[in-house]
Tab-separated table of C-alpha atoms in Angstrom:
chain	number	residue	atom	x	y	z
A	156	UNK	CA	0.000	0.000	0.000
A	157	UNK	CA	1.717	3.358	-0.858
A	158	UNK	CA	1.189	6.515	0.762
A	159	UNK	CA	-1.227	7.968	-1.316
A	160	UNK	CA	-3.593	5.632	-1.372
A	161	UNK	CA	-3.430	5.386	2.503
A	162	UNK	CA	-3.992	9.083	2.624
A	163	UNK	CA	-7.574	8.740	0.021
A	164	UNK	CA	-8.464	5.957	2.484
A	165	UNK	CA	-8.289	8.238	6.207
A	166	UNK	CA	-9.085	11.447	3.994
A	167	UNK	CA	-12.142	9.498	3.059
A	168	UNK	CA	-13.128	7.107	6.368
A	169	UNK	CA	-12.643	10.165	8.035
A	170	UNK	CA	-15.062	12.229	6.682
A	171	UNK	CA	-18.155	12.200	8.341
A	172	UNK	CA	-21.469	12.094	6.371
A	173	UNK	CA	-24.714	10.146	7.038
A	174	UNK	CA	-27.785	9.189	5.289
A	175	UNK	CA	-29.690	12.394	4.455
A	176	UNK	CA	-26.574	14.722	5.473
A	177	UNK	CA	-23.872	13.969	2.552
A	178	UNK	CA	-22.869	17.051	2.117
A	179	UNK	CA	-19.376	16.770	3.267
A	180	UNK	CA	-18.792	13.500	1.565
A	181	UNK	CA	-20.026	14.894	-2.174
A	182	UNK	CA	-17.933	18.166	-1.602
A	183	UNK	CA	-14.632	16.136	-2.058
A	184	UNK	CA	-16.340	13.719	-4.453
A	185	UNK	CA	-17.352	16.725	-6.820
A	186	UNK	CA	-13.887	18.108	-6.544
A	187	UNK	CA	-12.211	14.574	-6.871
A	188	UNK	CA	-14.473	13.777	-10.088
A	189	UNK	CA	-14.139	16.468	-11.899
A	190	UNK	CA	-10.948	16.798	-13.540
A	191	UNK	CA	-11.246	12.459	-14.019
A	192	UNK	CA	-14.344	12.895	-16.332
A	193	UNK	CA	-16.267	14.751	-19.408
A	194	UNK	CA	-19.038	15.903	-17.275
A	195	UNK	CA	-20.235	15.701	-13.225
A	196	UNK	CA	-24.162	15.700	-12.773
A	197	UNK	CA	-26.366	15.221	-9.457
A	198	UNK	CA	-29.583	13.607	-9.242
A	199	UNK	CA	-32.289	15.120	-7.276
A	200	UNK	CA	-31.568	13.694	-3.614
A	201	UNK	CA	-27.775	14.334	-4.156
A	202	UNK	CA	-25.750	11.798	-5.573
A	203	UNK	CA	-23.082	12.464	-7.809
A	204	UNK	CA	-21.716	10.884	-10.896
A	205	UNK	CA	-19.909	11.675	-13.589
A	206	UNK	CA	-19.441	10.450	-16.937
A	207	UNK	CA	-16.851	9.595	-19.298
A	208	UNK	CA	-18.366	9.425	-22.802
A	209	UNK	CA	-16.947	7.401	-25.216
A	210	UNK	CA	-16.311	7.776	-29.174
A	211	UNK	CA	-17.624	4.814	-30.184
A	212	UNK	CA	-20.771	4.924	-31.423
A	213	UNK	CA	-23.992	3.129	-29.760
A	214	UNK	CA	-21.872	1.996	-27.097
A	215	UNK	CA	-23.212	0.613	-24.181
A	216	UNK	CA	-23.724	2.755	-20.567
A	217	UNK	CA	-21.995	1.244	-17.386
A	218	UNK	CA	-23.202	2.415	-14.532
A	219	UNK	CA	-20.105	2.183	-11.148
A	220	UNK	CA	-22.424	3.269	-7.606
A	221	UNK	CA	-20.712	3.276	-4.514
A	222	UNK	CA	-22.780	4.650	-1.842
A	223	UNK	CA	-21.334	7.666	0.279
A	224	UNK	CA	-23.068	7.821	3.014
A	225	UNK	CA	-22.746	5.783	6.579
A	226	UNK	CA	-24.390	4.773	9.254
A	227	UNK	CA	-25.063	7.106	12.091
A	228	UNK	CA	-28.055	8.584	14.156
A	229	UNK	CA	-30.517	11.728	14.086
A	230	UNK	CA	-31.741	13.619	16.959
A	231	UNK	CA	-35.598	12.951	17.471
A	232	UNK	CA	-36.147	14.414	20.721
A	233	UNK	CA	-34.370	17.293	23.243
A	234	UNK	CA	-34.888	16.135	26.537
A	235	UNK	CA	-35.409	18.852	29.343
A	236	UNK	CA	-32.288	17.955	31.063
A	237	UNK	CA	-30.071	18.594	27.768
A	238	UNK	CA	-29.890	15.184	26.118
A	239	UNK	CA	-31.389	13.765	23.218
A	240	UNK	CA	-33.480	10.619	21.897
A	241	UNK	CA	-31.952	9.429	18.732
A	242	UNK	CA	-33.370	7.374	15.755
A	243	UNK	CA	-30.860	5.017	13.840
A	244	UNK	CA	-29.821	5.976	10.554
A	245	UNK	CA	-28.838	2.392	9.372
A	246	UNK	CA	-28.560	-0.945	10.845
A	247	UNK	CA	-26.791	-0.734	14.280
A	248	UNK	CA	-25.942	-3.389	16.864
A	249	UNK	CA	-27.351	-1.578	20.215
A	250	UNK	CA	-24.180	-3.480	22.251
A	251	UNK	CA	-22.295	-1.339	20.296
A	252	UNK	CA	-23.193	1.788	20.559
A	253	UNK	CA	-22.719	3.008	24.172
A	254	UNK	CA	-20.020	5.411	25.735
A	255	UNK	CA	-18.833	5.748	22.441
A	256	UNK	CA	-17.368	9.680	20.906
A	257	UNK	CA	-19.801	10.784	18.015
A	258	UNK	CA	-19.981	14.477	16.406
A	259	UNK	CA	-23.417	16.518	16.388
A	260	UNK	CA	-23.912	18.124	12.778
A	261	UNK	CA	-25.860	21.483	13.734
A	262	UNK	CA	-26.671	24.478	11.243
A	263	UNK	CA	-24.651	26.412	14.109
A	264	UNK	CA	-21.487	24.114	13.801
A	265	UNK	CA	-20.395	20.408	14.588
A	266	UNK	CA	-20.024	19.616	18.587
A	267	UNK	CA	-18.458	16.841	20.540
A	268	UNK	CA	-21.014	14.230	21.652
A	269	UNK	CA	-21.093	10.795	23.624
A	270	UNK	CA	-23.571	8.303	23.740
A	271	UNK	CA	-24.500	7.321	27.133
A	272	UNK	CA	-24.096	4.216	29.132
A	273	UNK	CA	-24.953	2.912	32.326
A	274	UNK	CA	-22.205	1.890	34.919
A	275	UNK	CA	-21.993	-2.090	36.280
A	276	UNK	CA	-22.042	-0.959	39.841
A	277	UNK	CA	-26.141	0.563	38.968
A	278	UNK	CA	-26.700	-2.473	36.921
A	279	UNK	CA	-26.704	-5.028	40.323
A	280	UNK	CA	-29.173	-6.840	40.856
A	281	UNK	CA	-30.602	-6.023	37.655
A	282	UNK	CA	-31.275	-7.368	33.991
A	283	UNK	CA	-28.944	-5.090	32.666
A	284	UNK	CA	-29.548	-4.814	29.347
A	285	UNK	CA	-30.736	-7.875	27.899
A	286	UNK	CA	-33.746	-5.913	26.177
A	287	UNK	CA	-31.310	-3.069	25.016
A	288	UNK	CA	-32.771	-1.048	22.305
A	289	UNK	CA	-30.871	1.699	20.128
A	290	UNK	CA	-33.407	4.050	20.642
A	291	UNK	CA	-33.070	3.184	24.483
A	292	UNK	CA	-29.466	5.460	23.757
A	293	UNK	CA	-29.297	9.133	25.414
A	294	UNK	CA	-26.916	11.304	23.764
A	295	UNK	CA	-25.327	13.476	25.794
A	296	UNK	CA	-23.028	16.737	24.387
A	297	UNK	CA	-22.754	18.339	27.832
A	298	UNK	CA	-25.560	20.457	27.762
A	299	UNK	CA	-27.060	21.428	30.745
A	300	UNK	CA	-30.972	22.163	30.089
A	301	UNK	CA	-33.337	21.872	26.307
A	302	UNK	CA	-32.990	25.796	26.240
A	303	UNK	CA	-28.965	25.577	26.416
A	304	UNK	CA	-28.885	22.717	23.603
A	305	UNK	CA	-31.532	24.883	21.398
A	306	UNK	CA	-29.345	28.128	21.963
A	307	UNK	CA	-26.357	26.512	20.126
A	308	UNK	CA	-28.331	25.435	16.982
A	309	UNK	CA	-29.373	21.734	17.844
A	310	UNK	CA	-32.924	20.585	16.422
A	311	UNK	CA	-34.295	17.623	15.768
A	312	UNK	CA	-33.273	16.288	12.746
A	313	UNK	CA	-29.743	17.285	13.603
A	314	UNK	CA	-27.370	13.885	13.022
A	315	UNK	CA	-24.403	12.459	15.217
A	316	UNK	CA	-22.018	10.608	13.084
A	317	UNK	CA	-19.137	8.929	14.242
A	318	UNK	CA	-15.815	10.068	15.175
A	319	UNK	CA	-12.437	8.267	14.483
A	320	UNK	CA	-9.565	8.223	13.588
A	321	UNK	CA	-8.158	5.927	10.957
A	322	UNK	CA	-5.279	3.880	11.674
A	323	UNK	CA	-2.330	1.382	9.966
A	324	UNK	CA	-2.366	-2.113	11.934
A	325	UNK	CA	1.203	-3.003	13.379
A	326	UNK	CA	1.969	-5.203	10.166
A	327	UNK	CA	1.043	-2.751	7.847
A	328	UNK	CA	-1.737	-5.397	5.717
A	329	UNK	CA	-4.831	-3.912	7.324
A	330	UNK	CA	-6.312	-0.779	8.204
A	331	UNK	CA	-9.063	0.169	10.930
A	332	UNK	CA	-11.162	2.723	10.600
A	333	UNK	CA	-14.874	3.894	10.614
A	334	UNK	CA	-17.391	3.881	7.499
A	335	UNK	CA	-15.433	1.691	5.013
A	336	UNK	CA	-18.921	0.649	3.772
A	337	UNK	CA	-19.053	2.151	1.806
A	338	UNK	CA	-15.519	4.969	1.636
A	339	UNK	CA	-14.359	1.840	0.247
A	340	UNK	CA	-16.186	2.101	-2.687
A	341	UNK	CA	-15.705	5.868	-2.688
A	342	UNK	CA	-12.176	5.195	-2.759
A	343	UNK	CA	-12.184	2.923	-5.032
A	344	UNK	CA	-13.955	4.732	-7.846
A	345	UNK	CA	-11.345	8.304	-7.800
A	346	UNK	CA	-8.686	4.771	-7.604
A	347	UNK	CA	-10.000	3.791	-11.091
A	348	UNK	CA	-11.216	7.110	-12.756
A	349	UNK	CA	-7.409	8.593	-12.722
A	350	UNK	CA	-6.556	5.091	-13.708
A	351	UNK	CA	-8.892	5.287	-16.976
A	352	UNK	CA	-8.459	9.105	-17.314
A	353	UNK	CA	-6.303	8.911	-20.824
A	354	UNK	CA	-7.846	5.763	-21.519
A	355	UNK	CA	-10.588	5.245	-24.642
A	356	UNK	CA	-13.187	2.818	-23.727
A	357	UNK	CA	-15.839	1.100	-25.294
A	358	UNK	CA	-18.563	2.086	-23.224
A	359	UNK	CA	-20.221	5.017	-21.618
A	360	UNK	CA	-19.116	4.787	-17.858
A	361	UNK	CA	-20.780	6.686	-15.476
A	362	UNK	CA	-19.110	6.258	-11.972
A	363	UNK	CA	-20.179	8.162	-8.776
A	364	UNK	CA	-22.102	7.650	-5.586
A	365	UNK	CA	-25.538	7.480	-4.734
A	366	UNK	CA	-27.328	8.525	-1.426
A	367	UNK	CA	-29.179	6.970	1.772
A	368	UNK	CA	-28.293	3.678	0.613
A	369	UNK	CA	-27.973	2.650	4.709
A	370	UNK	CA	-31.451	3.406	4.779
A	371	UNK	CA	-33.184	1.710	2.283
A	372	UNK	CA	-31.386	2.371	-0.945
A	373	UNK	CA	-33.000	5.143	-2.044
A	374	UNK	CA	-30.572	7.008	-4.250
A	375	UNK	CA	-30.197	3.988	-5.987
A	376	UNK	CA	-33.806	3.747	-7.557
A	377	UNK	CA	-33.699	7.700	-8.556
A	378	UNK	CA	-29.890	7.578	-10.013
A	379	UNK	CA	-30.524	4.533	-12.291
A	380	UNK	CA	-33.511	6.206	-13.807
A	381	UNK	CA	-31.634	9.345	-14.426
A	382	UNK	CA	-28.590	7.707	-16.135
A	383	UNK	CA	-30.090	4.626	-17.437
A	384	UNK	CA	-27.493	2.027	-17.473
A	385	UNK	CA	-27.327	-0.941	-19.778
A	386	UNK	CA	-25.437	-2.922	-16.729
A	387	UNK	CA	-24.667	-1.966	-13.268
A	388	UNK	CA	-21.944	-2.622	-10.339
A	389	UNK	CA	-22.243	-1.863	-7.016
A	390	UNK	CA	-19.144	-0.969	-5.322
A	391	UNK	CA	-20.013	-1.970	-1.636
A	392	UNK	CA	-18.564	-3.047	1.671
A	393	UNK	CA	-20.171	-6.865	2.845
A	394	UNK	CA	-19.473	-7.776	6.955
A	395	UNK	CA	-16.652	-10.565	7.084
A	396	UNK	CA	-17.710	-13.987	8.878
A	397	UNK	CA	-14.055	-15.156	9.096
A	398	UNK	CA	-13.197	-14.864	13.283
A	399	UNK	CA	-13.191	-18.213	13.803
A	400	UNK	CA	-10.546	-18.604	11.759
A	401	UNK	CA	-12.388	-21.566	9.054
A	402	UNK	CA	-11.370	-21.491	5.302
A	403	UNK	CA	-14.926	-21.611	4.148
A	404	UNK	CA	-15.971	-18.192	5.833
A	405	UNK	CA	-18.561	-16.375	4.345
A	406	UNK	CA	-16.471	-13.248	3.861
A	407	UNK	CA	-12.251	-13.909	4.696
A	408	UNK	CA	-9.943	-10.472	4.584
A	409	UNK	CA	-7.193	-11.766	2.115
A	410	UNK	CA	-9.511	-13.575	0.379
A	411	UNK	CA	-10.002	-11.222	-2.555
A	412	UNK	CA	-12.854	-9.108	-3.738
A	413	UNK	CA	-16.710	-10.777	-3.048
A	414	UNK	CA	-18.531	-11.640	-5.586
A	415	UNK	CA	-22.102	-11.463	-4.081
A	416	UNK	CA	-24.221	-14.272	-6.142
A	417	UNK	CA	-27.152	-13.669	-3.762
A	418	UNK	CA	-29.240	-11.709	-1.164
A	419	UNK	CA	-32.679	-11.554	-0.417
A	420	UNK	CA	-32.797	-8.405	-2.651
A	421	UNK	CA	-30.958	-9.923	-6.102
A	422	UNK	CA	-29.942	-12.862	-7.830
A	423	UNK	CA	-27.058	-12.046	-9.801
A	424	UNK	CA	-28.193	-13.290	-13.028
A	425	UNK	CA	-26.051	-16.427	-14.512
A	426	UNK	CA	-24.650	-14.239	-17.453
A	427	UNK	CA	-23.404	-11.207	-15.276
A	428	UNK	CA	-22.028	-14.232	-12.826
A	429	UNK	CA	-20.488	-16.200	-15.752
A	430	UNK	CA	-18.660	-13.076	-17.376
A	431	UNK	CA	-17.067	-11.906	-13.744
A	432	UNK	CA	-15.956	-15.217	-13.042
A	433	UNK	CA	-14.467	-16.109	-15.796
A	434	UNK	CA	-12.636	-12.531	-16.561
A	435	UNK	CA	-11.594	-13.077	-12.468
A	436	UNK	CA	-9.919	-16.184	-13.881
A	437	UNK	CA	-8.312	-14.806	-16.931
A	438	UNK	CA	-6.599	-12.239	-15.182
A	439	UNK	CA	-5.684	-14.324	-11.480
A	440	UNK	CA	-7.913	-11.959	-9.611
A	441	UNK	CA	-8.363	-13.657	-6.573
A	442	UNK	CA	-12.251	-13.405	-5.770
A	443	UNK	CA	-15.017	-15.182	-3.353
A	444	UNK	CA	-18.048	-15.791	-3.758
A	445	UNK	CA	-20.332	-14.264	-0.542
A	446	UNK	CA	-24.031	-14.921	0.347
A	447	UNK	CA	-25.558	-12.049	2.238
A	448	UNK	CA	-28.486	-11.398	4.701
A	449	UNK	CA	-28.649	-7.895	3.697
A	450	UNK	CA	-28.819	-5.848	0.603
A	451	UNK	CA	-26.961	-3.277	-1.491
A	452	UNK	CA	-28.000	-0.216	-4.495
A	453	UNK	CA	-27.638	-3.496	-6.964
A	454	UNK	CA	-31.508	-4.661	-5.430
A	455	UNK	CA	-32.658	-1.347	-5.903
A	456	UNK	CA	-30.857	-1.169	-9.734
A	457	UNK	CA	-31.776	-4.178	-11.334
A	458	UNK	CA	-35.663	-3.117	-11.258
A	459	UNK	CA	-35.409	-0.187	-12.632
A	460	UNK	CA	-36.621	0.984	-15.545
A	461	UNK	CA	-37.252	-2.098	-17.806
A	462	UNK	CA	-34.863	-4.114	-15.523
A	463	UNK	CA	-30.643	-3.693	-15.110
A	464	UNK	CA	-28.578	-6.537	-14.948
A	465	UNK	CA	-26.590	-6.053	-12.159
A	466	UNK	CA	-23.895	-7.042	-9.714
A	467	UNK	CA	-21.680	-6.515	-6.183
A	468	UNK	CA	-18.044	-6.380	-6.523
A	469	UNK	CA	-17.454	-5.888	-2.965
A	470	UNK	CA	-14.811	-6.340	-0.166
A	471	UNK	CA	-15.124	-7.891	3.492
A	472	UNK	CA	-14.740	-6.179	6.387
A	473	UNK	CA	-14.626	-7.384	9.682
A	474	UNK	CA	-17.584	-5.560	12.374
A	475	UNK	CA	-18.806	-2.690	9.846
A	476	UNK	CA	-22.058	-0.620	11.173
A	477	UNK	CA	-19.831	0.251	14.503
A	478	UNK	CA	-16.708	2.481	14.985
A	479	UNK	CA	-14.451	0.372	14.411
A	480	UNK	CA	-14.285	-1.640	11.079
A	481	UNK	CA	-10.995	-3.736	9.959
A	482	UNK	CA	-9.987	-4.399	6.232
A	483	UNK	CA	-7.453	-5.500	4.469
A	484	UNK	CA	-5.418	-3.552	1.574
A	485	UNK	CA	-4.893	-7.076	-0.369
A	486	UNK	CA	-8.943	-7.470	-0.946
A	487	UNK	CA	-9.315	-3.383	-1.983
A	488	UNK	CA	-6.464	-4.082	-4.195
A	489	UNK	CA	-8.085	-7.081	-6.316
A	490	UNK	CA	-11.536	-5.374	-6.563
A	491	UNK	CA	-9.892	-2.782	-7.936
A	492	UNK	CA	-8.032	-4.630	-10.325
A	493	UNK	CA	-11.368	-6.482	-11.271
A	494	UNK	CA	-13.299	-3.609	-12.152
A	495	UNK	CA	-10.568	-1.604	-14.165
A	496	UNK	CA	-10.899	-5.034	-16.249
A	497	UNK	CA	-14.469	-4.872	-16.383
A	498	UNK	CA	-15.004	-1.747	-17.519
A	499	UNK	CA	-12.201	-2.053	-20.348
A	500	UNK	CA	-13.663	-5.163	-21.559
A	501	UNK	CA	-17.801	-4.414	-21.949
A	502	UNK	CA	-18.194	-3.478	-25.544
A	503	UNK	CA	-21.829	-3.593	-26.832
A	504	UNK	CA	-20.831	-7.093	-27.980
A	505	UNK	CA	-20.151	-8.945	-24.952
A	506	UNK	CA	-23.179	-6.522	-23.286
A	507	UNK	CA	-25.662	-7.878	-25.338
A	508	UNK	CA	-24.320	-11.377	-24.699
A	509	UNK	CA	-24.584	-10.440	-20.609
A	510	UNK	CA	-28.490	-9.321	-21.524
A	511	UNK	CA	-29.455	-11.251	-24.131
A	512	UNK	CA	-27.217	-14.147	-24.279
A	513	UNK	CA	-26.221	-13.382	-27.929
């Protein structure tokens, strides 16, 4: 891993933009894009794409969607004594989330914020919390009374995203940080844009990042009707099953890229599936196939319009939806690899063979 990518990686992890407040996220994507591509466009909840048109005529439209925001929370009530009720913006684990450092997003300014927790010693004698909701979370930023919080800007609706730092592991193969699903994607996509950038492809590629995907993939369904792809690729982060150490995981860091082949939102159609694998294999792309519980923009895409054939080229990462998320360089590096080959090999040829099997 060289420098630079390191430094697109924290710049981007970093960051701190949830569903329905991606403003700081498509900032640096806008500036990013723009120089890679022939023309930057939004759709109308805020994701950005931009495309790079190609010369040759009739040729096909590939759609690349990472998703840019993560999860995170949103202030739904301000409680008399100061702290606030939250609603989850995204699937969270509620043994997670306590006495953890988050940052409140105001129109006044961001603030330091904790989530609360309750000590052992008042937990005696007690369930604890074996019924532990998220929204049983008080966030707490200090202030004293309601009238102090409302005095420095807070409202409901406000969101608390998380803050950390992100960080090298000891042997230099891994990183840790927060909101690599889906920065990895992010990442990913500025990776392969300057890699393409004096490069003349046979397709249209439009490559960018939709919105609230952590909360139902919503940008998703209004970006694919605006651009209208011929085929579409998620570029998303999948949880890692791999702790107990068994080759067979469903999801191994080192393993290579995932190729999802199911989820209760898609089945990757046998074409799309066929073409990946066998380009994987052409090119020694390490790869593994994943089965997921949960969904990605590619169940929202592949209904749109008259239907998208669609896929997941995705990476594992071990405990995402928390703080803390682990991943390793190795698996960003052969996604990569697997899309730059992708997207120089789709020429209206072997597109119409993905769609229409001739």
């Amino acid at each position: 891993m060289d420098d630079k990518l390191f430094k697109r990686i924290k710049q981007l992890t970093e960051i701190q933009s949830t569903s329905g407040n991606e403003d700081n996220i498509r900032q640096l994507l806008t500036k990013e894009m723009t120089p890679l591509v022939d023309k930057v466009e939004y759709d109308g909840l805020g994701g950005i794409f931009g495309t790079k048109k190609s010369s040759v005529e009739d040729a096909p439209r590939i759609m690349l969607a990472a998703h840019m925001d993560e999860v995170g929370f949103m202030v739904s009530q301000i409680k008399k004594n100061g702290l606030f009720s939250v609603v989850p913006l995204g699937g969270w684990n509620p043994y997670v989330v306590s006495a953890q450092r988050f940052t409140l997003q105001t129109k006044q300014g961001d603030y330091p914020i904790i989530s609360s927790s309750v000590p052992p010693h008042l937990l005696r004698g007690k369930s604890g919390g074996a019924s532990l909701k998220v929204t049983d979370i008080l966030f707490d930023a200090g202030f004293v009374s309601k009238e102090e919080a409302e005095s420095f800007g807070v409202r409901p609706g406000d969101t608390i995203v998380p803050d950390v730092e992100t960080i090298v592991t000891a042997n230099g193969k891994r990183i840790i940080s927060k909101a690599w699903d889906n920065r990895y994607g992010c990442t990913l996509l500025l990776d392969v844009l300057e890699q393409l950038k004096e490069v003349e492809l046979p397709n249209t590629l439009i490559a960018g990042a939709n919105v609230q995907e952590e909360v139902g993939l919503r940008g998703a369904k209004v970006s694919t009707t605006k651009f209208k792809p011929d085929l579409f690729f998620a570029i998303d982060c999948s949880p890692a099953n791999d702790l107990d150490g068994k080759e067979d995981a469903n999801g191994r860091l080192d393993g290579g890229f995932l190729l999802r082949i199911f989820d209760p939102g898609m089945i990757m159609l046998p074409r799309m599936r066929e073409y990946i694998v066998q380009t994987a294999e052409d090119h020694d792309i390490p790869y593994q196939t994943f089965i997921s519980q949960g969904g990605t923009d590619a169940g929202a895409a592949h209904l749109a319009n008259n239907g998208v054939p669609s896929a997941v080229i995705g990476v594992p990462g071990r405990y995402i939806h928390t703080h803390q998320t682990m991943f390793s360089i190795k698996d960003y590096e052969a996604a990569r690899e697997m899309i730059l080959k992708l997207v120089t090999s789709l020429d209206k040829a072997t597109v119409d063979t993905i769609i229409y099997g001739k």
